[in-house]
């Protein structure tokens, strides 16, 4: 009887150890993402480089906001508190202060697990992608649902509710983990325009 009770306790502990936990994405990522809104005011496609170690993000995007097409190219240097908006066609960039803190790609510790699923097939090894979906609220900013891979905590999708746009959907595509120690913008060395 004791053996049975000890076995059941060990089995229960093993099952509890398998429960997904909030995680942090790798510190260096590149890829592309799309952003769209429920009220259809915004749609964008962006290539990104993410460096949590240096607290840097590079975004190059094209999109449509209120039926007007735009392009946007920016290098955000959070440690320095500076953002460079880059215009490659005119070979200029403008410098401005960043009004916020760097937020690493991570699932907040107070997030609630919505569920775990396999995207694709689970009938053969390597045919599916195990993902975890999490939900929560951001202080004074609304609610979110985000999905990341179980192994590696790579972002897949994020749904964020905003009063201006309704649900804002971000889908990450072509995410790649690689060494981004060379993340920089050679055009940033150009003299910023005076604004």
PDB file of C-alpha atoms in Angstrom:
ATOM      1  CA  UNK A   1       0.000   0.000   0.000  1.00  0.00           C
ATOM      2  CA  UNK A   2       2.829   2.402   0.847  1.00  0.00           C
ATOM      3  CA  UNK A   3       4.462   1.673  -2.488  1.00  0.00           C
ATOM      4  CA  UNK A   4       1.205   2.524  -4.246  1.00  0.00           C
ATOM      5  CA  UNK A   5       0.841   5.852  -2.358  1.00  0.00           C
ATOM      6  CA  UNK A   6       4.491   6.813  -2.998  1.00  0.00           C
ATOM      7  CA  UNK A   7       4.097   5.901  -6.693  1.00  0.00           C
ATOM      8  CA  UNK A   8       0.963   8.030  -6.998  1.00  0.00           C
ATOM      9  CA  UNK A   9       2.689  10.992  -5.304  1.00  0.00           C
ATOM     10  CA  UNK A  10       5.670  10.725  -7.651  1.00  0.00           C
ATOM     11  CA  UNK A  11       3.334  10.464 -10.649  1.00  0.00           C
ATOM     12  CA  UNK A  12       1.428  13.555  -9.484  1.00  0.00           C
ATOM     13  CA  UNK A  13       4.682  15.497  -9.043  1.00  0.00           C
ATOM     14  CA  UNK A  14       5.797  14.405 -12.512  1.00  0.00           C
ATOM     15  CA  UNK A  15       2.523  15.628 -14.003  1.00  0.00           C
ATOM     16  CA  UNK A  16       2.791  18.968 -12.200  1.00  0.00           C
ATOM     17  CA  UNK A  17       6.320  19.399 -13.528  1.00  0.00           C
ATOM     18  CA  UNK A  18       4.930  19.135 -17.066  1.00  0.00           C
ATOM     19  CA  UNK A  19       2.599  22.137 -16.711  1.00  0.00           C
ATOM     20  CA  UNK A  20       3.746  24.992 -18.985  1.00  0.00           C
ATOM     21  CA  UNK A  21       5.251  27.978 -17.214  1.00  0.00           C
ATOM     22  CA  UNK A  22       5.613  31.614 -18.310  1.00  0.00           C
ATOM     23  CA  UNK A  23       8.744  31.978 -20.389  1.00  0.00           C
ATOM     24  CA  UNK A  24      11.062  34.467 -22.053  1.00  0.00           C
ATOM     25  CA  UNK A  25      11.845  34.444 -25.780  1.00  0.00           C
ATOM     26  CA  UNK A  26      15.437  34.063 -26.937  1.00  0.00           C
ATOM     27  CA  UNK A  27      17.313  37.334 -26.628  1.00  0.00           C
ATOM     28  CA  UNK A  28      18.186  37.506 -30.336  1.00  0.00           C
ATOM     29  CA  UNK A  29      15.486  37.069 -32.999  1.00  0.00           C
ATOM     30  CA  UNK A  30      14.888  38.138 -36.572  1.00  0.00           C
ATOM     31  CA  UNK A  31      11.831  37.633 -38.708  1.00  0.00           C
ATOM     32  CA  UNK A  32       8.712  39.233 -40.057  1.00  0.00           C
ATOM     33  CA  UNK A  33       5.326  40.002 -38.601  1.00  0.00           C
ATOM     34  CA  UNK A  34       1.931  41.252 -39.666  1.00  0.00           C
ATOM     35  CA  UNK A  35      -0.310  43.533 -37.644  1.00  0.00           C
ATOM     36  CA  UNK A  36      -4.012  43.990 -38.330  1.00  0.00           C
ATOM     37  CA  UNK A  37      -6.860  45.542 -36.376  1.00  0.00           C
ATOM     38  CA  UNK A  38     -10.452  44.542 -35.783  1.00  0.00           C
ATOM     39  CA  UNK A  39     -11.781  47.903 -37.016  1.00  0.00           C
ATOM     40  CA  UNK A  40      -9.658  47.552 -40.209  1.00  0.00           C
ATOM     41  CA  UNK A  41      -7.953  50.925 -39.741  1.00  0.00           C
ATOM     42  CA  UNK A  42      -4.452  49.414 -39.695  1.00  0.00           C
ATOM     43  CA  UNK A  43      -2.638  46.658 -41.556  1.00  0.00           C
ATOM     44  CA  UNK A  44       1.151  46.357 -41.675  1.00  0.00           C
ATOM     45  CA  UNK A  45       3.893  43.937 -42.658  1.00  0.00           C
ATOM     46  CA  UNK A  46       7.260  44.399 -40.969  1.00  0.00           C
ATOM     47  CA  UNK A  47      10.665  42.795 -40.875  1.00  0.00           C
ATOM     48  CA  UNK A  48      12.191  42.940 -37.430  1.00  0.00           C
ATOM     49  CA  UNK A  49      15.452  42.383 -35.598  1.00  0.00           C
ATOM     50  CA  UNK A  50      15.156  41.983 -31.847  1.00  0.00           C
ATOM     51  CA  UNK A  51      18.100  42.201 -29.457  1.00  0.00           C
ATOM     52  CA  UNK A  52      17.118  41.953 -25.787  1.00  0.00           C
ATOM     53  CA  UNK A  53      20.761  41.912 -24.664  1.00  0.00           C
ATOM     54  CA  UNK A  54      21.445  45.342 -26.156  1.00  0.00           C
ATOM     55  CA  UNK A  55      17.817  46.468 -25.743  1.00  0.00           C
ATOM     56  CA  UNK A  56      17.560  47.240 -29.466  1.00  0.00           C
ATOM     57  CA  UNK A  57      14.810  46.721 -32.043  1.00  0.00           C
ATOM     58  CA  UNK A  58      14.924  47.414 -35.778  1.00  0.00           C
ATOM     59  CA  UNK A  59      11.623  47.606 -37.700  1.00  0.00           C
ATOM     60  CA  UNK A  60      11.177  48.034 -41.444  1.00  0.00           C
ATOM     61  CA  UNK A  61       7.515  48.069 -42.354  1.00  0.00           C
ATOM     62  CA  UNK A  62       4.977  48.858 -45.011  1.00  0.00           C
ATOM     63  CA  UNK A  63       1.326  49.220 -44.264  1.00  0.00           C
ATOM     64  CA  UNK A  64      -1.974  50.974 -44.558  1.00  0.00           C
ATOM     65  CA  UNK A  65      -3.494  53.244 -41.926  1.00  0.00           C
ATOM     66  CA  UNK A  66      -6.899  54.869 -42.525  1.00  0.00           C
ATOM     67  CA  UNK A  67      -6.622  53.972 -46.240  1.00  0.00           C
ATOM     68  CA  UNK A  68      -3.220  55.649 -46.617  1.00  0.00           C
ATOM     69  CA  UNK A  69      -0.150  53.609 -47.475  1.00  0.00           C
ATOM     70  CA  UNK A  70       2.971  54.185 -45.380  1.00  0.00           C
ATOM     71  CA  UNK A  71       6.495  52.898 -44.979  1.00  0.00           C
ATOM     72  CA  UNK A  72       8.372  53.073 -41.723  1.00  0.00           C
ATOM     73  CA  UNK A  73      11.953  52.235 -40.869  1.00  0.00           C
ATOM     74  CA  UNK A  74      13.180  52.690 -37.326  1.00  0.00           C
ATOM     75  CA  UNK A  75      16.006  51.691 -35.045  1.00  0.00           C
ATOM     76  CA  UNK A  76      15.035  51.829 -31.363  1.00  0.00           C
ATOM     77  CA  UNK A  77      17.928  52.026 -28.906  1.00  0.00           C
ATOM     78  CA  UNK A  78      16.304  51.791 -25.488  1.00  0.00           C
ATOM     79  CA  UNK A  79      19.497  51.955 -23.411  1.00  0.00           C
ATOM     80  CA  UNK A  80      20.324  55.275 -25.018  1.00  0.00           C
ATOM     81  CA  UNK A  81      16.670  56.395 -24.941  1.00  0.00           C
ATOM     82  CA  UNK A  82      16.808  57.198 -28.657  1.00  0.00           C
ATOM     83  CA  UNK A  83      14.892  56.228 -31.784  1.00  0.00           C
ATOM     84  CA  UNK A  84      16.173  56.814 -35.315  1.00  0.00           C
ATOM     85  CA  UNK A  85      13.604  57.077 -38.107  1.00  0.00           C
ATOM     86  CA  UNK A  86      15.395  56.165 -41.298  1.00  0.00           C
ATOM     87  CA  UNK A  87      14.577  57.294 -44.841  1.00  0.00           C
ATOM     88  CA  UNK A  88      16.791  55.206 -47.099  1.00  0.00           C
ATOM     89  CA  UNK A  89      15.538  56.889 -50.288  1.00  0.00           C
ATOM     90  CA  UNK A  90      16.612  60.344 -49.095  1.00  0.00           C
ATOM     91  CA  UNK A  91      19.579  58.902 -47.197  1.00  0.00           C
ATOM     92  CA  UNK A  92      18.491  60.685 -44.002  1.00  0.00           C
ATOM     93  CA  UNK A  93      17.495  59.811 -40.531  1.00  0.00           C
ATOM     94  CA  UNK A  94      15.902  61.761 -37.751  1.00  0.00           C
ATOM     95  CA  UNK A  95      16.580  61.255 -34.079  1.00  0.00           C
ATOM     96  CA  UNK A  96      14.029  61.483 -31.293  1.00  0.00           C
ATOM     97  CA  UNK A  97      13.660  60.385 -27.693  1.00  0.00           C
ATOM     98  CA  UNK A  98      11.918  57.094 -26.882  1.00  0.00           C
ATOM     99  CA  UNK A  99       9.001  57.571 -24.514  1.00  0.00           C
ATOM    100  CA  UNK A 100       8.985  54.202 -22.787  1.00  0.00           C
ATOM    101  CA  UNK A 101      10.946  51.331 -21.368  1.00  0.00           C
ATOM    102  CA  UNK A 102      12.237  48.262 -23.178  1.00  0.00           C
ATOM    103  CA  UNK A 103       9.882  45.305 -22.718  1.00  0.00           C
ATOM    104  CA  UNK A 104      11.461  41.919 -23.416  1.00  0.00           C
ATOM    105  CA  UNK A 105       9.443  39.386 -25.394  1.00  0.00           C
ATOM    106  CA  UNK A 106       8.201  37.294 -22.496  1.00  0.00           C
ATOM    107  CA  UNK A 107       5.072  35.845 -20.975  1.00  0.00           C
ATOM    108  CA  UNK A 108       4.322  37.831 -17.795  1.00  0.00           C
ATOM    109  CA  UNK A 109       4.573  35.829 -14.590  1.00  0.00           C
ATOM    110  CA  UNK A 110       0.938  36.616 -13.741  1.00  0.00           C
ATOM    111  CA  UNK A 111      -0.379  35.327 -17.103  1.00  0.00           C
ATOM    112  CA  UNK A 112      -2.971  32.536 -17.107  1.00  0.00           C
ATOM    113  CA  UNK A 113      -2.481  29.456 -19.245  1.00  0.00           C
ATOM    114  CA  UNK A 114      -5.343  29.176 -21.733  1.00  0.00           C
ATOM    115  CA  UNK A 115      -4.218  25.873 -23.185  1.00  0.00           C
ATOM    116  CA  UNK A 116      -1.636  23.837 -25.011  1.00  0.00           C
ATOM    117  CA  UNK A 117      -2.156  22.513 -28.539  1.00  0.00           C
ATOM    118  CA  UNK A 118      -0.239  21.051 -31.451  1.00  0.00           C
ATOM    119  CA  UNK A 119      -0.366  23.129 -34.625  1.00  0.00           C
ATOM    120  CA  UNK A 120      -0.215  20.760 -37.572  1.00  0.00           C
ATOM    121  CA  UNK A 121      -0.116  17.019 -37.136  1.00  0.00           C
ATOM    122  CA  UNK A 122       0.818  15.115 -34.017  1.00  0.00           C
ATOM    123  CA  UNK A 123       0.674  11.747 -35.766  1.00  0.00           C
ATOM    124  CA  UNK A 124       4.382  11.668 -36.644  1.00  0.00           C
ATOM    125  CA  UNK A 125       7.463  13.108 -34.948  1.00  0.00           C
ATOM    126  CA  UNK A 126       8.371  16.575 -36.179  1.00  0.00           C
ATOM    127  CA  UNK A 127       5.074  17.104 -38.013  1.00  0.00           C
ATOM    128  CA  UNK A 128       3.531  19.546 -35.529  1.00  0.00           C
ATOM    129  CA  UNK A 129       4.409  22.500 -33.384  1.00  0.00           C
ATOM    130  CA  UNK A 130       3.563  22.409 -29.674  1.00  0.00           C
ATOM    131  CA  UNK A 131       2.353  25.852 -28.548  1.00  0.00           C
ATOM    132  CA  UNK A 132       1.023  27.415 -25.347  1.00  0.00           C
ATOM    133  CA  UNK A 133      -1.577  30.185 -25.256  1.00  0.00           C
ATOM    134  CA  UNK A 134      -1.609  32.655 -22.373  1.00  0.00           C
ATOM    135  CA  UNK A 135      -3.960  35.462 -21.380  1.00  0.00           C
ATOM    136  CA  UNK A 136      -3.875  38.377 -19.007  1.00  0.00           C
ATOM    137  CA  UNK A 137      -4.396  42.065 -18.482  1.00  0.00           C
ATOM    138  CA  UNK A 138      -1.960  44.913 -18.729  1.00  0.00           C
ATOM    139  CA  UNK A 139      -2.331  47.705 -16.165  1.00  0.00           C
ATOM    140  CA  UNK A 140      -4.594  50.424 -17.632  1.00  0.00           C
ATOM    141  CA  UNK A 141      -4.019  49.090 -21.137  1.00  0.00           C
ATOM    142  CA  UNK A 142      -6.415  46.230 -21.801  1.00  0.00           C
ATOM    143  CA  UNK A 143      -6.261  42.481 -22.165  1.00  0.00           C
ATOM    144  CA  UNK A 144      -4.168  40.149 -24.299  1.00  0.00           C
ATOM    145  CA  UNK A 145      -3.916  36.569 -25.501  1.00  0.00           C
ATOM    146  CA  UNK A 146      -0.544  35.419 -26.772  1.00  0.00           C
ATOM    147  CA  UNK A 147       0.726  32.130 -28.176  1.00  0.00           C
ATOM    148  CA  UNK A 148       4.349  30.969 -28.040  1.00  0.00           C
ATOM    149  CA  UNK A 149       6.113  27.715 -28.796  1.00  0.00           C
ATOM    150  CA  UNK A 150       6.530  25.319 -25.872  1.00  0.00           C
ATOM    151  CA  UNK A 151      10.185  24.792 -26.728  1.00  0.00           C
ATOM    152  CA  UNK A 152      12.073  28.051 -27.115  1.00  0.00           C
ATOM    153  CA  UNK A 153       9.220  30.456 -26.291  1.00  0.00           C
ATOM    154  CA  UNK A 154       9.181  31.727 -29.892  1.00  0.00           C
ATOM    155  CA  UNK A 155       6.243  34.122 -30.463  1.00  0.00           C
ATOM    156  CA  UNK A 156       3.506  32.880 -32.819  1.00  0.00           C
ATOM    157  CA  UNK A 157       0.561  35.276 -32.368  1.00  0.00           C
ATOM    158  CA  UNK A 158      -0.578  38.004 -30.006  1.00  0.00           C
ATOM    159  CA  UNK A 159      -4.083  39.430 -29.645  1.00  0.00           C
ATOM    160  CA  UNK A 160      -4.296  42.695 -27.734  1.00  0.00           C
ATOM    161  CA  UNK A 161      -7.496  44.635 -27.058  1.00  0.00           C
ATOM    162  CA  UNK A 162      -7.333  48.411 -27.376  1.00  0.00           C
ATOM    163  CA  UNK A 163     -10.107  50.978 -27.090  1.00  0.00           C
ATOM    164  CA  UNK A 164      -8.962  52.713 -30.297  1.00  0.00           C
ATOM    165  CA  UNK A 165      -8.717  49.669 -32.566  1.00  0.00           C
ATOM    166  CA  UNK A 166     -10.563  46.783 -30.898  1.00  0.00           C
ATOM    167  CA  UNK A 167      -8.523  43.594 -31.173  1.00  0.00           C
ATOM    168  CA  UNK A 168      -5.034  44.113 -32.608  1.00  0.00           C
ATOM    169  CA  UNK A 169      -3.596  40.897 -34.059  1.00  0.00           C
ATOM    170  CA  UNK A 170       0.145  40.351 -34.486  1.00  0.00           C
ATOM    171  CA  UNK A 171       1.286  37.232 -36.350  1.00  0.00           C
ATOM    172  CA  UNK A 172       4.959  36.335 -36.349  1.00  0.00           C
ATOM    173  CA  UNK A 173       6.287  34.642 -39.484  1.00  0.00           C
ATOM    174  CA  UNK A 174       9.717  33.475 -40.547  1.00  0.00           C
ATOM    175  CA  UNK A 175      11.128  33.903 -37.050  1.00  0.00           C
ATOM    176  CA  UNK A 176      14.780  32.944 -36.885  1.00  0.00           C
ATOM    177  CA  UNK A 177      17.077  32.613 -33.903  1.00  0.00           C
ATOM    178  CA  UNK A 178      20.538  33.772 -34.784  1.00  0.00           C
ATOM    179  CA  UNK A 179      23.451  35.818 -33.612  1.00  0.00           C
ATOM    180  CA  UNK A 180      22.564  39.476 -34.111  1.00  0.00           C
ATOM    181  CA  UNK A 181      25.669  40.988 -32.600  1.00  0.00           C
ATOM    182  CA  UNK A 182      25.965  42.997 -35.808  1.00  0.00           C
ATOM    183  CA  UNK A 183      22.539  44.629 -35.389  1.00  0.00           C
ATOM    184  CA  UNK A 184      23.092  48.214 -36.364  1.00  0.00           C
ATOM    185  CA  UNK A 185      22.067  50.668 -38.974  1.00  0.00           C
ATOM    186  CA  UNK A 186      24.978  51.969 -41.013  1.00  0.00           C
ATOM    187  CA  UNK A 187      22.788  54.885 -42.113  1.00  0.00           C
ATOM    188  CA  UNK A 188      22.389  55.983 -38.495  1.00  0.00           C
ATOM    189  CA  UNK A 189      25.893  57.409 -38.740  1.00  0.00           C
ATOM    190  CA  UNK A 190      24.451  59.976 -41.139  1.00  0.00           C
ATOM    191  CA  UNK A 191      23.802  63.323 -39.532  1.00  0.00           C
ATOM    192  CA  UNK A 192      20.222  63.412 -38.162  1.00  0.00           C
ATOM    193  CA  UNK A 193      17.996  66.048 -39.727  1.00  0.00           C
ATOM    194  CA  UNK A 194      17.176  68.984 -37.463  1.00  0.00           C
ATOM    195  CA  UNK A 195      13.601  68.866 -36.181  1.00  0.00           C
TER     196      UNK A 195
END
